[in-house]
XYZ file of N, CA and C in Angstrom:
480
model
N 125.171 -38.894 84.439
C 124.469 -38.123 85.488
C 125.002 -36.683 85.169
N 126.066 -36.371 84.793
C 126.662 -34.984 84.524
C 125.946 -34.598 83.260
N 125.887 -35.424 82.366
C 125.170 -35.021 81.057
C 123.761 -34.424 81.418
N 123.098 -35.242 82.284
C 121.636 -34.886 82.487
C 121.538 -33.601 83.343
N 122.499 -33.508 84.168
C 122.518 -32.190 84.958
C 122.869 -31.074 84.112
N 123.616 -31.177 83.084
C 123.830 -30.113 82.253
C 122.787 -29.808 81.136
N 121.989 -30.970 80.731
C 121.029 -30.897 79.777
C 119.734 -30.240 80.342
N 119.464 -30.314 81.573
C 118.204 -29.711 82.094
C 118.218 -28.232 82.128
N 119.406 -27.549 82.717
C 119.409 -26.102 82.476
C 119.447 -25.607 81.077
N 120.265 -26.267 80.263
C 120.282 -25.900 78.756
C 118.869 -26.072 78.210
N 118.159 -26.967 78.574
C 116.775 -27.166 77.941
C 115.843 -26.159 78.443
N 116.010 -25.826 79.766
C 115.193 -24.671 80.350
C 115.563 -23.307 79.757
N 116.773 -23.086 79.385
C 117.158 -21.840 78.852
C 116.856 -21.617 77.322
N 117.471 -22.719 76.585
C 117.488 -22.379 75.156
C 116.295 -22.991 74.430
N 115.681 -24.079 74.998
C 114.580 -24.675 74.188
C 113.326 -23.906 73.977
N 112.985 -23.054 75.167
C 111.717 -22.166 74.816
C 111.978 -21.105 73.664
N 113.203 -20.816 73.624
C 113.404 -19.760 72.596
C 113.353 -20.296 71.158
N 113.843 -21.536 70.913
C 113.791 -22.180 69.594
C 112.406 -22.836 69.388
N 111.803 -23.370 70.408
C 110.511 -24.071 70.235
C 109.287 -22.898 70.039
N 109.476 -21.761 70.569
C 108.674 -20.711 70.442
C 108.642 -20.085 69.056
N 109.775 -20.009 68.440
C 110.058 -19.581 67.035
C 109.512 -20.558 66.121
N 109.578 -21.799 66.424
C 109.221 -22.910 65.365
C 107.836 -23.215 65.516
N 107.220 -23.479 66.819
C 105.978 -23.858 66.895
C 104.950 -22.727 66.712
N 105.151 -21.516 66.957
C 104.220 -20.508 66.953
C 103.874 -20.053 65.408
N 104.815 -20.486 64.535
C 104.469 -20.288 63.122
C 103.483 -21.225 62.676
N 103.343 -22.663 63.273
C 102.452 -23.579 62.918
C 101.254 -23.470 63.711
N 101.082 -22.777 64.804
C 99.873 -22.607 65.687
C 99.860 -23.764 66.645
N 100.969 -24.329 67.109
C 101.063 -25.371 68.045
C 101.479 -24.695 69.382
N 101.047 -25.218 70.548
C 101.473 -24.627 71.803
C 102.898 -25.018 72.042
N 103.766 -24.114 72.282
C 105.282 -24.254 72.348
C 105.659 -24.873 73.833
N 104.887 -24.835 74.788
C 105.213 -25.334 75.958
C 105.162 -26.789 76.183
N 104.250 -27.596 75.487
C 104.095 -28.960 75.728
C 105.300 -29.925 75.471
N 106.259 -29.507 74.577
C 107.463 -30.347 74.434
C 108.477 -30.084 75.609
N 108.453 -28.953 76.183
C 109.345 -28.636 77.161
C 108.858 -29.321 78.456
N 107.497 -29.470 78.617
C 106.929 -30.121 79.837
C 107.210 -31.631 79.687
N 106.935 -31.988 78.512
C 107.325 -33.509 78.310
C 108.593 -33.971 78.605
N 109.637 -33.034 78.156
C 111.074 -33.346 78.390
C 111.332 -33.331 79.913
N 110.781 -32.372 80.575
C 111.026 -32.269 82.004
C 110.569 -33.322 82.744
N 109.430 -34.101 82.379
C 109.076 -35.228 82.841
C 109.955 -36.514 82.498
N 110.423 -36.372 81.312
C 111.088 -37.662 80.734
C 112.483 -37.775 81.371
N 113.171 -36.699 81.460
C 114.628 -36.655 81.887
C 114.797 -37.300 83.304
N 114.007 -37.029 84.316
C 114.196 -37.714 85.611
C 113.885 -39.249 85.441
N 113.025 -39.620 84.529
C 112.841 -40.952 84.444
C 114.123 -41.622 83.770
N 114.703 -40.916 82.769
C 115.934 -41.412 82.222
C 116.986 -41.473 83.346
N 117.123 -40.535 84.170
C 118.222 -40.723 85.187
C 117.924 -41.915 86.140
N 116.619 -42.188 86.537
C 116.295 -43.324 87.274
C 116.556 -44.591 86.619
N 116.353 -44.642 85.280
C 116.593 -45.816 84.695
C 118.052 -46.082 84.517
N 118.859 -45.037 84.214
C 120.252 -45.195 84.295
C 120.789 -45.590 85.543
N 120.412 -45.043 86.601
C 120.831 -45.399 87.898
C 120.550 -46.893 88.269
N 119.323 -47.298 88.053
C 118.963 -48.680 88.304
C 119.840 -49.666 87.443
N 119.840 -49.446 86.119
C 120.609 -50.365 85.159
C 122.182 -50.378 85.588
N 122.627 -49.133 85.953
C 124.097 -49.092 86.447
C 124.355 -50.010 87.672
N 123.413 -49.866 88.478
C 123.427 -50.722 89.843
C 123.479 -52.242 89.551
N 122.613 -52.624 88.609
C 122.404 -53.903 88.235
C 123.706 -54.482 87.679
N 124.091 -53.635 86.808
C 125.366 -54.020 86.036
C 126.580 -54.152 87.006
N 126.622 -53.235 87.893
C 127.711 -53.146 88.903
C 127.837 -54.414 89.714
N 126.670 -54.845 90.153
C 126.489 -55.975 91.131
C 126.644 -57.362 90.348
N 126.319 -57.323 89.039
C 126.272 -58.709 88.395
C 127.416 -58.788 87.520
N 128.441 -57.811 87.390
C 129.427 -57.932 86.486
C 130.369 -59.104 86.844
N 130.746 -59.225 87.958
C 131.774 -60.445 88.334
C 131.112 -61.786 87.788
N 129.698 -61.948 88.037
C 129.075 -63.157 87.500
C 129.085 -63.201 86.180
N 128.773 -62.066 85.409
C 128.856 -62.103 83.995
C 130.092 -62.314 83.328
N 131.189 -61.843 84.088
C 132.505 -62.001 83.607
C 132.910 -63.599 83.598
N 132.555 -64.121 84.822
C 132.849 -65.758 84.804
C 132.087 -66.455 83.874
N 130.820 -66.203 83.731
C 129.927 -67.001 82.687
C 130.376 -66.663 81.256
N 130.706 -65.404 80.914
C 131.316 -65.233 79.526
C 132.579 -65.687 79.311
N 133.477 -65.801 80.197
C 134.854 -66.362 80.049
C 134.708 -67.830 79.929
N 133.825 -68.486 80.498
C 133.607 -70.018 80.423
C 133.056 -70.335 79.059
N 131.998 -69.593 78.676
C 131.247 -69.759 77.559
C 132.131 -69.542 76.306
N 132.917 -68.401 76.290
C 133.776 -68.038 75.103
C 134.753 -69.102 75.015
N 135.396 -69.514 76.226
C 136.494 -70.584 76.135
C 135.881 -71.975 75.576
N 134.707 -72.319 75.904
C 134.197 -73.635 75.460
C 133.877 -73.473 73.927
N 133.267 -72.309 73.511
C 132.879 -72.173 72.047
C 134.168 -72.110 71.215
N 135.239 -71.482 71.810
C 136.445 -71.561 71.063
C 136.991 -72.813 70.955
N 137.141 -73.564 71.962
C 137.774 -74.946 71.918
C 136.911 -75.920 71.148
N 135.662 -75.682 71.064
C 134.721 -76.554 70.472
C 134.882 -76.570 68.913
N 135.461 -75.545 68.340
C 135.665 -75.224 67.042
C 136.851 -76.084 66.478
N 137.589 -76.772 67.412
C 138.825 -77.520 66.741
C 138.284 -78.823 66.227
N 138.829 -79.136 65.163
C 138.432 -80.536 64.527
C 138.795 -81.715 65.435
N 140.078 -81.780 65.743
C 140.563 -82.912 66.633
C 140.416 -82.571 68.055
N 139.479 -83.462 68.683
C 139.175 -83.144 70.109
C 139.915 -84.064 71.121
N 141.067 -84.616 70.733
C 141.748 -85.434 71.841
C 142.664 -84.440 72.475
N 143.309 -85.026 73.804
C 143.920 -84.077 74.661
C 145.156 -83.419 74.053
N 145.936 -84.257 73.310
C 147.188 -83.647 72.906
C 146.969 -82.747 71.682
N 145.917 -82.891 70.895
C 145.570 -82.097 69.795
C 145.171 -80.661 70.303
N 144.232 -80.762 71.382
C 143.797 -79.626 71.912
C 144.773 -78.792 72.539
N 145.664 -79.481 73.199
C 146.773 -78.579 73.861
C 147.806 -77.971 72.802
N 148.105 -78.776 71.777
C 148.976 -78.205 70.861
C 148.130 -77.097 70.000
N 147.058 -77.316 69.525
C 146.409 -76.237 68.638
C 146.055 -75.058 69.386
N 145.883 -75.162 70.733
C 145.514 -73.924 71.529
C 146.629 -73.132 71.997
N 147.781 -73.967 72.153
C 148.991 -73.122 72.720
C 150.094 -72.784 71.579
N 149.949 -73.554 70.502
C 151.000 -73.132 69.394
C 150.506 -72.251 68.415
N 149.225 -72.157 68.256
C 148.622 -71.125 67.347
C 148.516 -69.883 67.909
N 148.993 -68.803 67.293
C 148.984 -67.535 68.035
C 147.481 -66.858 68.263
N 146.856 -67.025 67.250
C 145.380 -66.637 67.427
C 144.721 -67.419 68.588
N 144.824 -68.653 68.724
C 144.172 -69.433 69.787
C 144.919 -68.988 71.093
N 146.110 -68.898 71.122
C 146.884 -68.551 72.390
C 146.226 -67.173 72.898
N 146.086 -66.285 72.014
C 145.479 -65.005 72.513
C 144.243 -65.053 72.980
N 143.361 -65.832 72.375
C 141.950 -65.974 72.852
C 142.048 -66.736 74.075
N 142.906 -67.573 74.300
C 143.024 -68.442 75.600
C 143.480 -67.381 76.710
N 144.428 -66.550 76.420
C 144.866 -65.596 77.401
C 143.703 -64.670 77.761
N 142.957 -64.127 76.708
C 141.848 -63.264 77.044
C 140.839 -63.905 77.979
N 140.552 -65.164 77.674
C 139.515 -65.901 78.486
C 140.159 -66.118 79.959
N 141.358 -66.420 80.044
C 141.964 -66.528 81.416
C 142.053 -65.210 82.100
N 142.294 -64.040 81.390
C 142.152 -62.745 81.955
C 140.877 -62.588 82.541
N 139.796 -62.768 81.607
C 138.376 -62.530 82.084
C 137.943 -63.343 83.218
N 138.339 -64.556 83.160
C 138.131 -65.432 84.288
C 138.646 -65.024 85.636
N 139.993 -64.620 85.539
C 140.823 -64.220 86.718
C 140.116 -62.976 87.186
N 139.687 -61.923 86.337
C 139.113 -60.759 86.806
C 137.842 -61.111 87.486
N 136.975 -61.913 86.952
C 135.824 -62.248 87.545
C 135.955 -62.961 88.999
N 136.835 -63.752 89.089
C 137.151 -64.365 90.389
C 137.711 -63.380 91.315
N 138.603 -62.455 90.989
C 139.204 -61.494 91.777
C 138.086 -60.473 92.301
N 137.153 -59.984 91.392
C 136.266 -58.992 91.837
C 135.231 -59.829 92.758
N 134.916 -61.064 92.564
C 134.081 -61.725 93.403
C 134.779 -61.783 94.861
N 135.924 -62.013 94.924
C 136.669 -62.240 96.226
C 136.643 -60.874 96.954
N 137.050 -59.811 96.163
C 136.993 -58.469 96.784
C 135.571 -58.045 97.358
N 134.578 -58.470 96.562
C 133.280 -57.963 96.970
C 132.730 -58.803 98.174
N 133.213 -60.050 98.322
C 132.638 -60.793 99.366
C 133.516 -60.995 100.718
N 134.733 -60.752 100.596
C 135.637 -61.031 101.823
C 135.988 -59.754 102.530
N 136.462 -59.931 103.707
C 137.038 -58.889 104.556
C 138.238 -58.368 103.863
N 138.580 -57.187 104.169
C 139.890 -56.605 103.647
C 141.182 -57.374 104.078
N 141.193 -57.908 105.214
C 142.435 -58.600 105.786
C 142.636 -59.979 105.122
N 141.524 -60.589 104.396
C 141.585 -61.823 103.994
C 141.711 -61.767 102.384
N 141.747 -60.527 101.747
C 141.741 -60.393 100.320
C 142.853 -61.060 99.603
N 144.210 -60.815 100.150
C 145.331 -61.260 99.390
C 145.595 -62.774 99.641
N 145.359 -63.428 100.664
C 145.351 -64.929 100.887
C 144.462 -65.589 99.994
N 143.194 -65.208 100.127
C 142.036 -65.861 99.419
C 142.156 -65.597 97.936
N 142.477 -64.281 97.511
C 142.564 -64.161 96.065
C 143.813 -64.871 95.542
N 144.794 -64.985 96.021
C 146.008 -65.741 95.600
C 145.686 -67.256 95.413
N 144.907 -67.822 96.378
C 144.458 -69.182 96.235
C 143.441 -69.509 95.184
N 142.509 -68.487 94.961
C 141.524 -68.677 94.101
C 141.966 -68.377 92.641
N 142.941 -67.537 92.573
C 143.445 -67.275 91.267
C 144.170 -68.483 90.650
N 144.457 -69.459 91.418
C 144.936 -70.860 90.844
C 143.975 -71.469 90.058
N 142.687 -71.204 90.259
C 141.545 -71.708 89.498
C 141.237 -71.069 88.201
N 142.102 -70.181 87.731
C 141.898 -69.469 86.445
C 141.983 -70.637 85.353
N 142.922 -71.442 85.134
C 143.015 -72.459 84.101
C 141.974 -73.604 84.258
N 141.358 -73.602 85.309
C 140.347 -74.854 85.628
C 139.330 -75.071 84.482
N 138.654 -74.131 83.954
C 137.733 -74.543 82.876
C 138.281 -74.941 81.691
N 139.545 -74.517 81.349
C 140.347 -74.998 80.180
C 140.883 -76.460 80.400
N 141.236 -76.738 81.643
C 141.696 -78.093 81.854
C 140.535 -79.167 81.907
N 139.428 -78.590 82.545
C 138.256 -79.597 82.553
C 137.787 -79.767 81.105
N 137.749 -78.797 80.323
C 137.284 -79.062 79.010
C 138.234 -80.086 78.197
N 139.463 -79.781 78.286
C 140.413 -80.790 77.705
C 140.300 -82.206 78.157
N 140.138 -82.321 79.428
C 140.156 -83.685 80.157
C 138.951 -84.356 79.879
N 137.766 -83.728 79.701
C 136.460 -84.358 79.516
C 135.989 -84.281 78.033
N 136.753 -83.792 77.231
C 136.277 -83.689 75.720
C 136.284 -85.067 75.193
N 137.057 -85.948 75.493
C 137.083 -87.301 74.947
C 135.761 -88.164 75.274
N 135.177 -87.611 76.401
C 134.125 -88.346 76.924
C 132.738 -87.825 76.272
N 132.805 -86.656 75.655
C 131.533 -86.052 75.098
C 131.592 -86.027 73.447
N 132.385 -86.921 73.016
C 132.413 -87.124 71.419
C 131.251 -87.655 70.979
N 130.266 -87.126 70.382
C 129.082 -87.841 69.837
C 129.230 -89.024 69.118
N 130.376 -89.172 68.305
C 130.625 -90.246 67.370
C 131.136 -91.484 68.156
N 131.723 -91.270 69.394
C 132.144 -92.317 70.144
C 131.040 -92.924 71.060
N 129.826 -92.292 70.989
C 128.816 -92.875 71.873
C 128.234 -94.231 71.223
N 128.028 -95.203 72.080
C 127.482 -96.408 71.559
C 125.942 -96.366 71.855
N 125.105 -96.569 70.753
C 123.698 -96.537 70.997
C 123.160 -97.652 71.982
N 123.825 -98.662 71.999
C 123.340 -99.751 72.777
C 123.566 -99.534 74.307
N 124.686 -98.950 74.611
C 124.841 -98.631 76.176
C 124.171 -97.280 76.705
N 123.817 -96.466 75.757
C 122.864 -95.243 76.261
C 121.419 -95.827 76.431
N 120.855 -95.473 77.599
C 119.418 -96.077 77.636
C 118.707 -94.832 78.213
């Protein structure tokens, strides 16, 4: 918004000088680009305001969704999908551990920002503390249910 508020006076002051010199040599009306920009800049401000509001209100939900999706994509790339191998590969490997911590941080941030936006100020600390215990929940759910989703272990006779 500050950029647009500085751009409009600069455009009103400097652009007629430059466009008058440039377009009068070619025989084109020099005022039409200025009027077009004066109509276009308020539309850009409106678009930026609406998009900023949408992102502001949907960011906690996007953070939760992206943390769960990135965690599942990361864990699905491990060859061995049993419980002990997933624990050892994700906690002992430095790269996997950093990715796991980033997913936990993003998930915790999404939960915390949802709690702040939905609760009363007096209930923030109690509810946020309880809900932050759910940060490792997607990781544990993936590890505990991965043995049931292995396509090689599905029996074609039992699936109907």
